[in-house]
């Protein structure tokens, strides 16, 4: 029996790509076809802030052709994602509507953190030993057209991730504006890259050894696709990289086109890509780059296959999200013992109320992240901690969360210690998606209210920051959530705070939380 046919479409900054895949529980994922079309959407966006009419025409025409190819393969499902060029274009909603009307395709703009997360899933799907390969200091370097992402893994967990404005298309545009001499190209690009990487080093590489690099993104695929006797090179040693780098910067554009079998437009992008990788290897002292040869379309397919149970990842990606949140809390000097206590109480409350709140595993994860980060604003201002926390969370990428999910977490933390305002919550994600307050997202505000009620109650249970209520038991009985503690000492501070938060909890869930102290015999 043939498997399901799935199409993955990437509306990128420099290319339109589509992968056609066959999926089954027995065979996993098999790529049937890969189609790409060079179209420099990013050049319009990064230079003018908008995608031009002419570019929209070409975009719709190519995507229309993609739909015909999908149908010829009998694709039952598809996903189409747009990345930074569409994300940053002022007229993105108009462009998406044109695509929908003229091709029938619904394209979703994904956040940078979602895009990179999809990339990690494609690596994990391609590499059965992914967990083994990230056991010791590993950096995934995703060099794209609009930006680059550096993600550090250690002991099987994502430690940190940062997006830098070092995309090859951006660097080429800056270089063109400078009108620099050809013989100074390497020097100028190097200076731009070094400036960004030096800041990154101070923030994230202190006392951290990077032994392995994993290179993903279009650029590195083209740099090494003919280096192994005409075949792609998957393992690139430092010596091999330096040889290619030296050779590349001695070539003129025509020679690069011929040597790497790329168009003239693409040839000029390989130079900045090579500089980025070289500077990062110099910075870390890494001696090897693994090039798994995956594309965003492969990640989209892996994500879909996992959701539909065609494959199962060995790596736990939720643990990566939690790990990066913990490291963020550590960076902003959150009190570890209190944070851990509130986190445990929040999850205990969530699990005890399962029958009454109607939320699932994703919402539980968002609550956990909010509990971990609920005190980060005090790093900036104790007096205005909730607003500072909101801004810090919104300004920090949490890999694996969409823009909307990050907003949910930020708002839950914001309303943890201020009056909840049902009609005042403004969601940027609604504006980015073209939806107004009543455009299908009103239940998001209800979700924020539910998670806020749970976090508030959990926070009140450790008012003294001494973990007095650890080991308490929770049960719902006769319309009340009864929490019983065996703590032998005084819990009057916790009891007072608990009671203050109980009314909002009851307002949201219709269940009154009650704190009881077990009488000692």
Short mmCIF file of N, CA and C in Angstrom, two decimals, residues 468-469 485-492 494 517:
data_model
loop_
_atom_site.label_atom_id
_atom_site.label_comp_id
_atom_site.label_asym_id
_atom_site.label_seq_id
_atom_site.Cartn_x
_atom_site.Cartn_y
_atom_site.Cartn_z
N UNK A 468 7.64 26.38 52.02
CA UNK A 468 6.95 25.77 53.16
C UNK A 468 5.89 24.74 52.74
N UNK A 469 5.28 24.96 51.58
CA UNK A 469 4.17 24.10 51.16
C UNK A 469 4.59 22.95 50.25
N UNK A 485 -1.42 20.90 53.47
CA UNK A 485 0.01 20.94 53.75
C UNK A 485 0.31 20.30 55.10
N UNK A 486 1.44 19.59 55.18
CA UNK A 486 1.90 18.99 56.43
C UNK A 486 2.93 19.86 57.14
N UNK A 487 3.19 21.07 56.60
CA UNK A 487 4.25 21.91 57.18
C UNK A 487 3.95 22.21 58.65
N UNK A 488 4.89 21.94 59.54
CA UNK A 488 4.61 22.10 60.98
C UNK A 488 4.68 23.53 61.51
N UNK A 489 5.35 24.41 60.74
CA UNK A 489 5.53 25.77 61.22
C UNK A 489 4.43 26.72 60.77
N UNK A 490 4.72 28.00 60.83
CA UNK A 490 3.75 29.05 60.51
C UNK A 490 3.64 29.27 59.00
N UNK A 491 2.42 29.24 58.48
CA UNK A 491 2.20 29.49 57.05
C UNK A 491 1.23 30.65 56.84
N UNK A 492 1.16 31.55 57.81
CA UNK A 492 0.19 32.65 57.74
C UNK A 492 0.44 33.56 56.55
N UNK A 494 1.73 32.70 53.60
CA UNK A 494 1.25 31.97 52.42
C UNK A 494 -0.29 31.94 52.40
N UNK A 517 -4.14 23.33 56.58
CA UNK A 517 -2.96 22.80 57.25
C UNK A 517 -3.38 21.59 58.07
#
